[in-house]
Amino acid sequence: MKVSKGIQILVPRFKDECLLSKGIEVRDLLKVRKETVLYVQPCASERGKLMADIELVKEPDAQFIDPPTLCSLLEIHRRRFAELRCSPNLGVAKLKWKGREISIFKNGKLKIQRALNRDEILRIANSVSRLIWGAAVCEVCGQPTLSCASGKCGKCTSGEKVAVQIDGLPNAELLQQGYANLEKAQESPEEFEKSLRATRYLALFFTMEAPNKDDAALGLILLGEAEQVGAQKL
Ligand SMILES: [Zn+2]
Ligand SMILES: [Zn+2]
């Protein structure tokens, strides 16, 4: 893919109360309620390793995560996980990632097992929270944040658009290639599935890797566009 200079995209401005603006960053949660977010203890199954329970919400809330969206988000990155099981009915997902075991529950709890230390726990928790952000239910519209990002919910944008210069962002190439693939999906029917799959993968990757949540939201917006393009085809 050619890297052109000055790539600018127009994205909607989202309401401040929308979960796409607020995010579910573990590091933000730790600032507000340090003692209740994270319980770290020795791993029962492996000496010297740690396990941790993390709460993304103050009160466990069975409606915090939309299970079908959770499973479809994890499916996008399946090839990065050694194992993945996700049950839309139970609202539980378990995956193995870089030797760590991670469980995700629809009430907003995460469990990380076999971690080396506290820093690693926080790093993994931050990545996982980005990975599942799109499945967390937004309070403004009651839909998964991915529906806010795609504009499907119809309630979370302010109506304005903002221009974002993407080539200056960290990992900009993930986003650029994502947009290039989305274009390709729309232009050539025989490449449709493959290009759309690549768009989804790159978009979610960008969201997980972005240093700050405002940039990370751009990945979910692209993923939302891909979902819309995919839905039109059906
Ligand atoms: Zn929203
Ligand atoms: Zn919404």
PDB file of N, CA and C in Angstrom, residues 6 10 12 66 72 81 84 145 149 174 220 229-230:
ATOM      1  N   GLY A   6      -0.640  13.464   4.356  1.00  0.00           N
ATOM      2  CA  GLY A   6      -1.778  14.333   4.605  1.00  0.00           C
ATOM      3  C   GLY A   6      -3.126  13.648   4.480  1.00  0.00           C
ATOM      4  N   LEU A  10     -12.972  12.416   7.951  1.00  0.00           N
ATOM      5  CA  LEU A  10     -14.024  13.151   8.656  1.00  0.00           C
ATOM      6  C   LEU A  10     -14.780  12.164   9.529  1.00  0.00           C
ATOM      7  N   PRO A  12     -17.638  11.677  12.923  1.00  0.00           N
ATOM      8  CA  PRO A  12     -18.636  12.391  13.719  1.00  0.00           C
ATOM      9  C   PRO A  12     -18.056  12.782  15.081  1.00  0.00           C
ATOM     10  N   ASP A  66     -22.597  -6.622  25.830  1.00  0.00           N
ATOM     11  CA  ASP A  66     -23.506  -7.325  24.936  1.00  0.00           C
ATOM     12  C   ASP A  66     -22.805  -8.593  24.426  1.00  0.00           C
ATOM     13  N   SER A  72     -18.288 -11.562  18.614  1.00  0.00           N
ATOM     14  CA  SER A  72     -17.869 -11.208  17.249  1.00  0.00           C
ATOM     15  C   SER A  72     -16.592 -10.367  17.261  1.00  0.00           C
ATOM     16  N   PHE A  81      -4.981 -15.529  19.321  1.00  0.00           N
ATOM     17  CA  PHE A  81      -5.158 -16.257  20.582  1.00  0.00           C
ATOM     18  C   PHE A  81      -4.859 -17.737  20.400  1.00  0.00           C
ATOM     19  N   LEU A  84      -9.663 -19.867  22.060  1.00  0.00           N
ATOM     20  CA  LEU A  84     -10.754 -18.915  22.272  1.00  0.00           C
ATOM     21  C   LEU A  84     -12.072 -19.660  22.364  1.00  0.00           C
ATOM     22  N   THR A 145     -21.304  -0.100  22.198  1.00  0.00           N
ATOM     23  CA  THR A 145     -20.583   1.091  21.740  1.00  0.00           C
ATOM     24  C   THR A 145     -20.242   1.033  20.251  1.00  0.00           C
ATOM     25  N   ALA A 149     -20.443   3.915  17.385  1.00  0.00           N
ATOM     26  CA  ALA A 149     -19.354   4.239  16.463  1.00  0.00           C
ATOM     27  C   ALA A 149     -19.806   4.202  15.008  1.00  0.00           C
ATOM     28  N   LEU A 174      -1.848   1.183  10.395  1.00  0.00           N
ATOM     29  CA  LEU A 174      -2.944   0.220  10.609  1.00  0.00           C
ATOM     30  C   LEU A 174      -4.264   0.821  10.129  1.00  0.00           C
ATOM     31  N   LEU A 220     -12.556   2.046  16.319  1.00  0.00           N
ATOM     32  CA  LEU A 220     -13.933   1.559  16.444  1.00  0.00           C
ATOM     33  C   LEU A 220     -14.849   2.215  15.407  1.00  0.00           C
ATOM     34  N   VAL A 229     -20.907  -1.555   5.995  1.00  0.00           N
ATOM     35  CA  VAL A 229     -20.660  -2.032   4.631  1.00  0.00           C
ATOM     36  C   VAL A 229     -21.033  -3.522   4.527  1.00  0.00           C
ATOM     37  N   GLY A 230     -20.643  -4.287   5.562  1.00  0.00           N
ATOM     38  CA  GLY A 230     -20.973  -5.718   5.588  1.00  0.00           C
ATOM     39  C   GLY A 230     -22.472  -5.946   5.617  1.00  0.00           C
TER      40      GLY A 230
END
